[in-house]
Short mmCIF file of C-alpha atoms and ligand atoms in Angstrom, two decimals:
data_model
loop_
_atom_site.label_atom_id
_atom_site.label_comp_id
_atom_site.label_asym_id
_atom_site.label_seq_id
_atom_site.Cartn_x
_atom_site.Cartn_y
_atom_site.Cartn_z
CA MET A 1 27.90 -1.31 21.62
CA ALA A 2 24.98 -3.72 21.19
CA ALA A 3 22.54 -2.87 18.46
CA ARG A 4 19.39 -1.51 20.04
CA TYR A 5 17.41 -0.28 17.09
CA ILE A 6 16.08 -1.09 13.64
CA MET A 7 16.00 1.58 10.95
CA ALA A 8 12.91 1.53 8.72
CA LEU A 9 13.09 3.45 5.46
CA ASP A 10 9.57 4.30 4.25
CA GLN A 11 9.80 5.65 0.73
CA GLY A 12 6.30 6.95 -0.06
CA THR A 13 4.71 8.63 -3.06
CA THR A 14 5.03 12.16 -1.71
CA SER A 15 7.74 11.90 0.94
CA SER A 16 10.63 9.83 2.22
CA ARG A 17 10.59 8.92 5.90
CA ALA A 18 12.95 7.13 8.24
CA ILE A 19 11.85 5.72 11.59
CA VAL A 20 14.10 4.29 14.29
CA PHE A 21 12.28 1.53 16.22
CA ASP A 22 13.37 0.10 19.52
CA ARG A 23 13.18 -3.52 20.61
CA ARG A 24 9.58 -3.12 21.77
CA GLY A 25 8.46 -1.71 18.43
CA ARG A 26 8.21 1.84 19.74
CA ILE A 27 9.30 4.86 17.74
CA HIS A 28 12.59 6.20 19.08
CA GLY A 29 13.22 8.78 16.37
CA SER A 30 12.08 9.79 12.91
CA ALA A 31 12.54 12.24 10.07
CA GLN A 32 10.59 13.03 6.93
CA HIS A 33 11.28 14.90 3.72
CA PRO A 34 8.85 15.61 0.88
CA PHE A 35 10.11 15.64 -2.71
CA ARG A 36 8.96 16.99 -6.04
CA GLN A 37 5.99 15.63 -7.94
CA ILE A 38 6.63 16.19 -11.63
CA TYR A 39 3.65 16.50 -14.01
CA PRO A 40 5.04 16.84 -17.56
CA GLN A 41 1.60 16.42 -19.20
CA PRO A 42 -1.97 15.87 -17.98
CA GLY A 43 -2.19 12.36 -16.52
CA TRP A 44 1.59 11.91 -16.39
CA VAL A 45 3.40 11.66 -13.04
CA GLU A 46 7.17 11.41 -12.53
CA HIS A 47 9.74 11.50 -9.73
CA ASP A 48 13.43 12.29 -10.05
CA PRO A 49 15.20 9.09 -8.83
CA ARG A 50 18.07 11.19 -7.47
CA GLU A 51 15.62 13.13 -5.31
CA ILE A 52 14.08 9.87 -4.11
CA ALA A 53 17.54 8.64 -3.11
CA SER A 54 18.83 11.91 -1.65
CA SER A 55 15.68 12.53 0.40
CA GLN A 56 15.69 8.94 1.65
CA LEU A 57 19.38 8.82 2.54
CA GLY A 58 19.05 12.30 4.06
CA VAL A 59 16.23 11.36 6.45
CA MET A 60 18.07 8.20 7.43
CA VAL A 61 20.94 10.30 8.73
CA GLU A 62 18.62 12.94 10.17
CA ALA A 63 16.60 10.35 12.12
CA MET A 64 19.81 8.99 13.66
CA VAL A 65 21.30 12.36 14.53
CA SER A 66 18.09 13.89 15.88
CA SER A 67 17.49 10.91 18.19
CA SER A 68 21.18 10.52 19.19
CA VAL A 69 21.53 7.07 17.69
CA SER A 70 24.94 6.06 16.40
CA PRO A 71 25.34 3.78 13.36
CA ASP A 72 26.64 0.89 15.47
CA GLU A 73 23.42 0.94 17.47
CA ILE A 74 21.46 0.12 14.31
CA ASP A 75 20.99 -3.63 13.95
CA SER A 76 19.70 -3.53 10.39
CA ILE A 77 17.62 -1.66 7.84
CA GLY A 78 14.16 -2.52 6.53
CA ILE A 79 12.88 -0.86 3.37
CA THR A 80 9.25 -0.30 2.37
CA ASN A 81 8.24 1.66 -0.66
CA GLN A 82 5.63 3.07 -3.03
CA ARG A 83 4.93 0.14 -5.30
CA GLU A 84 5.05 -0.23 -9.10
CA THR A 85 6.91 3.05 -9.69
CA THR A 86 9.57 2.32 -12.30
CA VAL A 87 13.20 3.43 -12.21
CA MET A 88 15.78 2.62 -14.89
CA TRP A 89 19.47 3.32 -14.59
CA ASN A 90 22.83 2.64 -16.20
CA LYS A 91 24.53 -0.24 -14.38
CA LYS A 92 27.99 1.09 -15.18
CA THR A 93 27.56 4.69 -14.08
CA GLY A 94 24.68 4.24 -11.65
CA GLU A 95 22.95 7.18 -13.38
CA PRO A 96 19.17 7.03 -13.94
CA ILE A 97 18.46 7.32 -17.68
CA CYS A 98 15.20 9.22 -17.14
CA ASN A 99 12.73 10.18 -14.44
CA ALA A 100 10.88 7.44 -12.59
CA ILE A 101 7.39 6.77 -13.95
CA VAL A 102 5.10 6.85 -10.93
CA TRP A 103 2.37 4.24 -10.33
CA GLN A 104 -0.34 6.88 -10.83
CA CYS A 105 0.93 7.82 -14.32
CA ARG A 106 -1.58 6.99 -17.06
CA ARG A 107 0.71 7.42 -20.09
CA THR A 108 0.85 3.71 -20.86
CA ALA A 109 -2.91 3.07 -20.61
CA PRO A 110 -3.28 2.89 -24.44
CA LEU A 111 -0.28 0.53 -24.61
CA VAL A 112 -1.81 -1.84 -22.05
CA ASP A 113 -5.16 -1.71 -23.86
CA GLU A 114 -3.41 -2.63 -27.10
CA LEU A 115 -1.20 -5.39 -25.71
CA CYS A 116 -3.95 -6.98 -23.63
CA ALA A 117 -6.85 -6.44 -26.07
CA ASP A 118 -7.15 -10.15 -26.78
CA PRO A 119 -9.23 -11.57 -23.91
CA GLN A 120 -7.06 -14.69 -23.88
CA VAL A 121 -3.95 -12.58 -23.36
CA ALA A 122 -5.65 -10.59 -20.59
CA ALA A 123 -6.70 -13.87 -18.95
CA MET A 124 -3.14 -15.20 -19.19
CA VAL A 125 -1.78 -12.03 -17.52
CA ARG A 126 -4.41 -12.28 -14.79
CA ALA A 127 -3.78 -15.98 -14.19
CA LYS A 128 -0.02 -15.63 -13.90
CA THR A 129 0.30 -12.30 -12.09
CA GLY A 130 -2.93 -12.09 -10.06
CA LEU A 131 -3.34 -8.55 -11.41
CA VAL A 132 -5.98 -6.96 -13.59
CA PRO A 133 -3.99 -5.64 -16.61
CA ASP A 134 -3.46 -1.93 -16.02
CA ALA A 135 -1.00 0.89 -16.59
CA TYR A 136 -0.38 1.08 -12.81
CA PHE A 137 1.98 -1.86 -12.87
CA SER A 138 5.61 -1.61 -13.97
CA ALA A 139 5.59 -3.75 -17.15
CA SER A 140 4.21 -1.18 -19.57
CA LYS A 141 6.25 1.60 -17.95
CA ILE A 142 9.49 -0.30 -18.67
CA ARG A 143 8.36 -0.82 -22.27
CA TRP A 144 7.58 2.88 -22.63
CA ILE A 145 11.06 3.85 -21.45
CA LEU A 146 12.71 1.34 -23.81
CA ASP A 147 10.69 2.75 -26.72
CA ASN A 148 10.95 6.44 -25.89
CA VAL A 149 14.15 7.23 -24.03
CA GLU A 150 17.06 7.72 -26.38
CA GLY A 151 19.70 5.03 -26.04
CA ALA A 152 17.64 2.92 -23.62
CA ARG A 153 17.20 -0.05 -25.92
CA ALA A 154 20.88 -0.07 -26.95
CA LEU A 155 21.97 0.03 -23.31
CA ALA A 156 19.61 -2.87 -22.56
CA GLU A 157 21.01 -4.88 -25.47
CA ALA A 158 24.51 -4.28 -24.12
CA GLY A 159 23.35 -5.65 -20.76
CA GLN A 160 24.02 -2.32 -19.08
CA LEU A 161 20.51 -1.20 -18.25
CA ALA A 162 18.90 -1.90 -14.88
CA PHE A 163 15.21 -1.77 -14.02
CA GLY A 164 13.98 -1.56 -10.50
CA THR A 165 10.98 -0.63 -8.43
CA VAL A 166 11.91 1.98 -5.81
CA ASP A 167 13.15 -0.63 -3.33
CA SER A 168 15.68 -1.94 -5.90
CA TRP A 169 16.85 1.58 -6.68
CA LEU A 170 17.39 2.33 -2.99
CA ILE A 171 19.19 -0.99 -2.41
CA TRP A 172 21.44 -0.21 -5.39
CA CYS A 173 22.21 3.26 -4.02
CA LEU A 174 22.69 2.13 -0.41
CA THR A 175 25.02 -0.72 -1.39
CA ASN A 176 26.85 1.54 -3.87
CA GLY A 177 25.91 -0.66 -6.81
CA ALA A 178 26.85 -3.98 -5.20
CA VAL A 179 23.31 -5.40 -5.17
CA HIS A 180 20.60 -5.31 -7.86
CA ALA A 181 17.70 -7.07 -6.18
CA THR A 182 14.07 -6.78 -5.18
CA ASP A 183 11.74 -8.78 -2.96
CA VAL A 184 8.82 -11.00 -3.95
CA THR A 185 6.14 -8.50 -2.89
CA ASN A 186 7.51 -5.76 -5.12
CA ALA A 187 8.13 -8.23 -7.94
CA SER A 188 4.47 -9.25 -7.72
CA ARG A 189 3.46 -5.69 -8.70
CA THR A 190 5.47 -5.52 -11.92
CA MET A 191 3.05 -7.67 -13.98
CA LEU A 192 6.10 -9.63 -15.17
CA PHE A 193 6.27 -12.08 -12.26
CA ASP A 194 4.55 -15.45 -12.05
CA ILE A 195 3.18 -15.34 -8.51
CA HIS A 196 2.57 -19.10 -8.43
CA LYS A 197 6.01 -20.22 -9.56
CA GLY A 198 7.77 -17.27 -7.93
CA CYS A 199 9.86 -16.26 -10.94
CA TRP A 200 10.04 -13.79 -13.80
CA ASP A 201 7.93 -15.12 -16.67
CA GLU A 202 9.20 -15.36 -20.25
CA GLU A 203 5.79 -15.12 -21.86
CA LEU A 204 5.09 -11.87 -19.98
CA LEU A 205 8.55 -10.50 -20.78
CA ASP A 206 7.86 -11.23 -24.48
CA LEU A 207 4.42 -9.67 -24.33
CA PHE A 208 5.77 -6.40 -22.91
CA GLY A 209 9.05 -6.52 -24.83
CA VAL A 210 11.20 -6.44 -21.71
CA PRO A 211 14.67 -8.05 -21.93
CA ALA A 212 15.47 -10.30 -18.96
CA SER A 213 18.88 -8.61 -18.59
CA VAL A 214 17.31 -5.50 -17.00
CA LEU A 215 15.60 -7.39 -14.19
CA PRO A 216 16.69 -7.47 -10.55
CA GLU A 217 17.24 -10.73 -8.71
CA VAL A 218 14.20 -11.62 -6.59
CA ARG A 219 14.64 -12.53 -2.91
CA PRO A 220 12.27 -13.23 -0.04
CA SER A 221 11.10 -10.14 1.90
CA SER A 222 13.15 -11.08 4.94
CA ALA A 223 16.57 -11.80 3.43
CA ASP A 224 20.10 -10.51 2.92
CA PHE A 225 20.09 -7.48 0.59
CA GLY A 226 23.71 -6.46 1.22
CA VAL A 227 25.19 -3.80 3.48
CA THR A 228 25.35 -0.02 3.28
CA ALA A 229 28.37 1.27 1.38
CA TYR A 230 27.33 4.66 0.05
CA PRO A 231 30.38 6.96 0.24
CA GLY A 232 30.14 9.24 3.24
CA LEU A 233 27.31 7.36 4.93
CA PRO A 234 27.61 4.89 7.82
CA ALA A 235 28.98 1.71 6.23
CA GLY A 236 28.28 -1.93 6.92
CA ILE A 237 24.67 -1.75 8.16
CA PRO A 238 22.87 -4.85 6.83
CA ILE A 239 19.69 -4.43 4.76
CA ARG A 240 17.53 -7.41 5.75
CA GLY A 241 13.88 -6.52 5.11
CA VAL A 242 12.13 -5.31 1.95
CA ALA A 243 8.41 -5.12 1.11
CA GLY A 244 6.01 -2.97 -0.87
CA ASP A 245 4.04 -0.55 1.30
CA GLN A 246 0.75 -2.46 1.57
CA GLN A 247 2.39 -5.83 2.16
CA ALA A 248 4.70 -4.25 4.74
CA ALA A 249 1.63 -2.81 6.47
CA LEU A 250 -0.05 -6.23 6.49
CA PHE A 251 3.06 -7.68 8.15
CA GLY A 252 3.40 -4.71 10.52
CA GLN A 253 -0.21 -5.33 11.55
CA CYS A 254 0.77 -8.88 12.56
CA CYS A 255 -1.47 -10.45 9.92
CA PHE A 256 0.73 -13.51 9.47
CA SER A 257 -1.81 -16.20 8.58
CA ALA A 258 -4.89 -16.94 6.50
CA GLY A 259 -7.98 -14.90 7.36
CA ARG A 260 -6.11 -12.08 9.12
CA ALA A 261 -6.85 -8.69 7.59
CA LYS A 262 -5.88 -5.06 7.92
CA ASN A 263 -7.37 -1.85 6.66
CA THR A 264 -5.62 1.49 6.27
CA TYR A 265 -7.92 4.52 6.48
CA GLY A 266 -6.01 7.18 4.57
CA THR A 267 -7.04 9.39 1.65
CA GLY A 268 -8.43 6.12 0.29
CA CYS A 269 -8.55 2.75 2.02
CA PHE A 270 -6.35 -0.27 1.42
CA LEU A 271 -7.74 -3.55 2.66
CA LEU A 272 -5.55 -6.66 2.57
CA MET A 273 -6.45 -10.15 3.69
CA HIS A 274 -3.82 -12.83 4.18
CA THR A 275 -4.83 -16.05 2.42
CA GLY A 276 -1.99 -18.32 3.55
CA ASP A 277 -0.34 -20.42 0.83
CA CYS A 278 -3.41 -20.17 -1.39
CA ALA A 279 -3.38 -17.63 -4.24
CA VAL A 280 -7.10 -16.89 -4.25
CA GLU A 281 -8.43 -15.74 -7.61
CA SER A 282 -11.07 -13.07 -7.13
CA SER A 283 -14.32 -13.22 -9.05
CA HIS A 284 -14.95 -9.56 -8.21
CA GLY A 285 -11.95 -7.74 -9.66
CA LEU A 286 -9.78 -7.76 -6.54
CA VAL A 287 -6.09 -8.43 -7.07
CA THR A 288 -4.11 -11.37 -5.77
CA THR A 289 -0.69 -10.44 -4.52
CA ILE A 290 2.28 -11.95 -2.71
CA ALA A 291 2.41 -11.31 1.04
CA ALA A 292 5.65 -10.77 2.95
CA SER A 293 6.73 -13.83 4.92
CA ALA A 294 8.80 -14.37 8.02
CA PRO A 295 12.20 -16.01 7.50
CA GLY A 296 12.01 -19.77 7.26
CA THR A 297 8.53 -19.80 5.71
CA ARG A 298 8.20 -22.60 3.15
CA GLY A 299 6.75 -21.55 -0.20
CA ILE A 300 5.01 -18.32 -1.07
CA GLU A 301 2.21 -16.69 0.93
CA TYR A 302 -0.52 -14.59 -0.62
CA ALA A 303 -3.03 -11.85 0.07
CA LEU A 304 -6.15 -10.46 -1.55
CA GLU A 305 -6.06 -6.71 -1.99
CA GLY A 306 -8.91 -4.28 -2.46
CA SER A 307 -9.21 -0.55 -2.17
CA VAL A 308 -11.74 2.18 -1.54
CA PHE A 309 -11.03 5.21 -3.75
CA VAL A 310 -12.50 7.91 -1.51
CA ALA A 311 -12.24 7.62 2.27
CA GLY A 312 -10.39 10.34 4.22
CA ALA A 313 -10.71 12.42 1.05
CA LEU A 314 -14.44 12.69 1.81
CA ILE A 315 -13.66 14.15 5.23
CA GLN A 316 -11.32 16.64 3.54
CA TRP A 317 -14.20 17.51 1.21
CA LEU A 318 -16.49 18.20 4.18
CA ARG A 319 -13.79 20.53 5.48
CA ASP A 320 -12.59 22.23 2.30
CA GLU A 321 -15.55 22.23 -0.09
CA LEU A 322 -18.63 22.08 2.16
CA GLY A 323 -16.92 23.91 5.02
CA ILE A 324 -19.01 22.15 7.67
CA ILE A 325 -16.00 21.16 9.81
CA GLY A 326 -12.79 23.02 10.63
CA SER A 327 -10.57 19.94 10.81
CA ALA A 328 -10.80 16.24 9.98
CA ALA A 329 -10.84 15.37 13.69
CA GLU A 330 -13.85 17.67 14.21
CA SER A 331 -15.95 15.28 12.10
CA GLU A 332 -16.18 13.00 15.12
CA ALA A 333 -17.37 15.64 17.58
CA LEU A 334 -19.93 16.96 15.09
CA ALA A 335 -21.23 13.48 14.23
CA ALA A 336 -21.53 12.68 17.95
CA THR A 337 -24.00 15.55 18.48
CA VAL A 338 -26.69 13.40 16.84
CA ASP A 339 -27.73 9.84 17.69
CA ASP A 340 -28.03 8.68 14.10
CA THR A 341 -27.98 9.95 10.53
CA ALA A 342 -31.78 10.40 10.41
CA GLY A 343 -31.86 8.34 7.23
CA VAL A 344 -29.13 10.29 5.39
CA TYR A 345 -26.65 8.37 3.23
CA VAL A 346 -23.57 9.83 1.55
CA VAL A 347 -22.16 7.90 -1.42
CA PRO A 348 -18.73 9.39 -2.15
CA ALA A 349 -18.39 8.13 -5.72
CA PHE A 350 -16.32 11.18 -6.71
CA THR A 351 -14.27 9.17 -9.18
CA GLY A 352 -16.62 6.26 -9.78
CA LEU A 353 -16.99 3.16 -7.64
CA GLY A 354 -14.48 0.33 -7.23
CA ALA A 355 -14.98 -3.21 -5.93
CA PRO A 356 -17.43 -4.82 -6.07
CA TYR A 357 -19.31 -2.35 -8.33
CA TRP A 358 -16.63 -1.28 -10.85
CA ASP A 359 -18.51 1.67 -12.26
CA ALA A 360 -16.16 4.41 -13.44
CA GLN A 361 -19.07 6.64 -14.50
CA ALA A 362 -20.91 6.65 -11.15
CA ARG A 363 -20.84 9.99 -9.32
CA GLY A 364 -21.42 10.93 -5.69
CA ALA A 365 -24.71 11.83 -4.02
CA ILE A 366 -26.34 12.55 -0.67
CA PHE A 367 -29.68 10.80 -0.15
CA GLY A 368 -32.49 10.82 2.37
CA LEU A 369 -32.48 14.54 3.13
CA THR A 370 -35.45 15.95 5.04
CA ARG A 371 -36.08 19.48 6.31
CA GLY A 372 -34.67 18.34 9.64
CA ALA A 373 -31.33 17.12 8.29
CA THR A 374 -28.35 19.06 9.64
CA ARG A 375 -24.64 19.21 8.95
CA ALA A 376 -24.21 16.83 11.87
CA HIS A 377 -26.31 14.19 10.10
CA VAL A 378 -24.31 14.70 6.92
CA ALA A 379 -21.01 14.42 8.82
CA ARG A 380 -22.19 11.24 10.52
CA ALA A 381 -23.40 9.76 7.24
CA ALA A 382 -20.06 10.65 5.65
CA LEU A 383 -18.12 8.80 8.34
CA GLU A 384 -20.47 5.85 8.03
CA SER A 385 -19.88 5.75 4.27
CA LEU A 386 -16.22 4.92 4.93
CA ALA A 387 -17.29 1.92 7.00
CA PHE A 388 -19.93 0.81 4.48
CA GLN A 389 -17.40 0.87 1.66
CA VAL A 390 -14.88 -1.12 3.71
CA ALA A 391 -17.62 -3.62 4.59
CA ASP A 392 -18.45 -4.05 0.89
CA VAL A 393 -14.82 -4.85 0.04
CA ALA A 394 -14.42 -7.09 3.11
CA ARG A 395 -17.56 -9.10 2.28
CA THR A 396 -16.30 -9.48 -1.29
CA MET A 397 -12.98 -10.84 -0.01
CA GLU A 398 -14.75 -13.24 2.30
CA GLN A 399 -16.72 -14.61 -0.64
CA ASP A 400 -13.68 -14.90 -2.87
CA ALA A 401 -11.54 -16.57 -0.21
CA GLY A 402 -14.22 -18.58 1.55
CA MET A 403 -12.84 -17.22 4.84
CA ALA A 404 -14.49 -14.97 7.41
CA ILE A 405 -13.00 -11.72 8.62
CA ASP A 406 -13.87 -11.71 12.30
CA GLN A 407 -11.17 -9.22 13.26
CA LEU A 408 -9.78 -6.23 11.41
CA ASN A 409 -6.53 -4.50 12.35
CA VAL A 410 -6.62 -0.81 11.49
CA ASP A 411 -4.29 2.11 10.89
CA GLY A 412 -4.13 5.34 8.85
CA GLY A 413 -5.24 8.89 9.70
CA ALA A 414 -8.99 8.27 9.99
CA SER A 415 -8.53 5.20 12.23
CA ALA A 416 -8.08 7.76 15.05
CA ASN A 417 -11.83 8.38 14.85
CA ASP A 418 -13.50 6.32 17.61
CA LEU A 419 -17.01 6.85 16.30
CA LEU A 420 -15.97 5.55 12.89
CA MET A 421 -14.16 2.56 14.44
CA GLN A 422 -17.18 1.60 16.55
CA PHE A 423 -19.47 1.86 13.54
CA GLN A 424 -17.00 -0.22 11.52
CA ALA A 425 -17.10 -2.95 14.18
CA ASP A 426 -20.91 -2.80 14.18
CA ILE A 427 -21.47 -2.84 10.43
CA LEU A 428 -18.79 -5.46 9.75
CA ASN A 429 -19.78 -7.48 12.80
CA ALA A 430 -16.06 -7.90 13.53
CA GLN A 431 -13.68 -6.86 16.26
CA ILE A 432 -11.56 -3.83 15.35
CA ASN A 433 -8.00 -3.76 16.75
CA ARG A 434 -6.18 -0.45 16.77
CA PRO A 435 -2.49 -0.68 17.73
CA GLN A 436 -0.60 1.89 19.80
CA VAL A 437 1.89 2.40 16.98
CA THR A 438 -0.10 2.94 13.79
CA GLU A 439 3.00 3.29 11.59
CA SER A 440 2.31 -0.23 10.36
CA THR A 441 4.12 0.16 7.04
CA ALA A 442 7.45 1.16 8.57
CA LEU A 443 6.96 -1.30 11.43
CA GLY A 444 6.43 -4.13 8.94
CA ALA A 445 9.71 -3.35 7.20
CA ALA A 446 11.44 -3.20 10.59
CA PHE A 447 9.93 -6.56 11.65
CA LEU A 448 11.12 -8.22 8.42
CA ALA A 449 14.67 -6.95 9.00
CA GLY A 450 14.78 -7.69 12.73
CA LEU A 451 13.41 -11.21 12.34
CA ASN A 452 16.10 -11.94 9.78
CA THR A 453 18.99 -10.89 11.99
CA GLY A 454 17.58 -12.41 15.17
CA PHE A 455 17.03 -8.97 16.74
CA TRP A 456 13.56 -10.38 17.38
CA SER A 457 13.45 -14.12 17.91
CA ASP A 458 10.11 -15.04 16.38
CA LEU A 459 6.58 -13.94 15.48
CA GLU A 460 5.42 -14.56 19.04
CA GLU A 461 7.76 -11.88 20.33
CA ILE A 462 6.35 -9.49 17.75
CA ARG A 463 2.72 -10.36 18.47
CA ALA A 464 3.32 -9.68 22.15
CA MET A 465 3.99 -6.02 21.29
CA ARG A 466 0.28 -5.61 20.56
CA GLU A 467 -0.88 -6.23 24.11
CA ARG A 468 -1.94 -2.62 24.41
CA ASP A 469 -4.19 -2.55 21.32
CA GLU A 470 -7.48 -0.71 21.63
CA HIS A 471 -10.46 -2.86 20.71
CA PHE A 472 -13.88 -1.98 19.34
CA LEU A 473 -16.40 -4.79 19.71
CA PRO A 474 -19.50 -5.18 17.54
CA ALA A 475 -22.62 -4.20 19.45
CA MET A 476 -25.26 -3.79 16.78
CA ASP A 477 -28.31 -5.94 16.50
CA ALA A 478 -28.23 -8.17 13.39
CA SER A 479 -31.53 -6.84 12.10
CA VAL A 480 -30.41 -3.24 12.52
CA ARG A 481 -27.16 -4.04 10.74
CA GLU A 482 -28.94 -5.67 7.84
CA GLY A 483 -31.31 -2.72 7.59
CA ARG A 484 -28.44 -0.23 7.51
CA MET A 485 -26.54 -2.26 4.88
CA ALA A 486 -29.71 -2.45 2.78
CA GLY A 487 -30.11 1.32 3.04
CA TRP A 488 -26.54 1.80 1.89
CA HIS A 489 -26.92 -0.60 -1.04
CA ASP A 490 -30.11 1.15 -2.05
CA ALA A 491 -28.23 4.47 -2.13
CA VAL A 492 -25.36 2.92 -4.11
CA ARG A 493 -27.78 1.48 -6.65
CA ARG A 494 -29.08 4.95 -7.33
CA VAL A 495 -25.67 6.39 -8.26
CA LEU A 496 -24.71 3.56 -10.63
CA SER A 497 -24.50 4.70 -14.24
CA ALA A 498 -26.32 1.79 -15.84
P1 ADP B 1 -2.54 9.39 3.45
O1 ADP B 1 -1.41 8.52 3.91
O2 ADP B 1 -3.42 8.80 2.40
O3 ADP B 1 -2.13 10.80 3.14
P2 ADP B 1 -3.29 9.53 6.27
O4 ADP B 1 -3.16 8.14 6.78
O5 ADP B 1 -2.28 10.54 6.66
O6 ADP B 1 -3.53 9.53 4.70
O7 ADP B 1 -4.73 10.04 6.73
C1 ADP B 1 -5.21 11.30 6.35
C2 ADP B 1 -6.67 11.21 5.98
O8 ADP B 1 -7.42 10.83 7.13
C3 ADP B 1 -7.22 12.54 5.51
O9 ADP B 1 -7.94 12.32 4.32
C4 ADP B 1 -8.14 13.01 6.62
O10 ADP B 1 -9.30 13.62 6.09
C5 ADP B 1 -8.50 11.74 7.35
N1 ADP B 1 -8.59 11.93 8.81
C6 ADP B 1 -7.59 12.28 9.64
N2 ADP B 1 -8.04 12.34 10.92
C7 ADP B 1 -9.34 11.99 10.89
C8 ADP B 1 -10.37 11.85 11.88
N3 ADP B 1 -10.12 12.05 13.18
N4 ADP B 1 -11.61 11.49 11.47
C9 ADP B 1 -11.86 11.25 10.16
N5 ADP B 1 -10.94 11.37 9.19
C10 ADP B 1 -9.70 11.74 9.53
#
């Protein structure tokens, strides 16, 4: 039987999902399973690697069975994953030697501060990796495990210890230990990888005390990662696409060339802009990262990445703490009952402000209240604050890259909000494109796999799937836009700590 589908495995921070895509990029079947979040101490976050693997392999089978797809109808597998999370296992037994340290875990913050205290060292790390030294990335997590897990160092010295981000761990499990590899996008989040040369870097390995023997082999994102061979599971399905979640989403959003950008409106926002073969160094604290490339691409392609800490979380706050809406979707209907915010601005600096302000001490505020302000004005101002924050990050990227964002491809829960999307188009003065299938992350992994096997012939075939995008065109007068941006910046200035 001819293969008709691609299986995307989307291993996220709180759940594992599997989606079966058809040739037109539509969802044919899916399954999802949450797994345990382990908090051994305040600020520490762990996952059990066996639960990651069992939930992921479980939903893969469930998605096939529930949508009546047989293994021989699956052309190939694409994997996308929570980034930076660190797994270490015994190469001989395949057993993890400890829990995975999750990207959010802060336990190695003092270690990073100590190792990168010298500004020259911090600058070296930044120049080679494109990252701002931080405990998020895998390097210090590996070091912590080597220093604190009994027997880890001895195993490493014997060449029997494997490190991997979650993609590597899943590839190892799926291939039954035949392949220990990762892709360039995941490697670029370890803080051990030279993003310019495209290889593990000795100076960084020395700095973090990581032996080269633990490292996976690095391959392009659309490449051969072996075939499934886990006992009891369908065997022989090729794994041909691998990318970290945000880079997979950029690819799934068809941002294949310089200047193309996507934003995900989830709990927070993740904005990525493709910068072609140029690794743009940000002067505003954004990170430079490797983008996933189609097969046959010469050299490495890059992206600038920025985030907004509080986006959909603000809408949850309106619902759960203020109680002015019953559901996130209701924010749109409520906001639409008024023509404007009547001068109200909400600055959701619940946990400080990120790019371009970088003020960890700033706290949130609502400004411009008059006796006539209603919950509808507050809801509208809250939605607008998502768009203002995205515009701030987008303008910062444009400056850093010297490229204009004239279109933005969107996904994530809050991208369903038409009022927000129209305001985003207006305030950014850019066309917003919302695809029919907003599962961009899984779709990106599927595209990478399907392009590698020839299931899809080229990028043109993939782009053509977006014919039914919904578009929001900017319709705001320039002077109004500038006035609104100035009002927002005035509000932001007033919450800054210094
Ligand atoms: P995550 O992947 O971060 O969990 P999702 O992409 O599932 O996030 O999006 C959920 C977020 O989007 C929630 O924070 C929710 O408040 C917000 N959200 C969902 N629907 C809407 C809507 N119609 N309008 C505004 N915000 C919404």
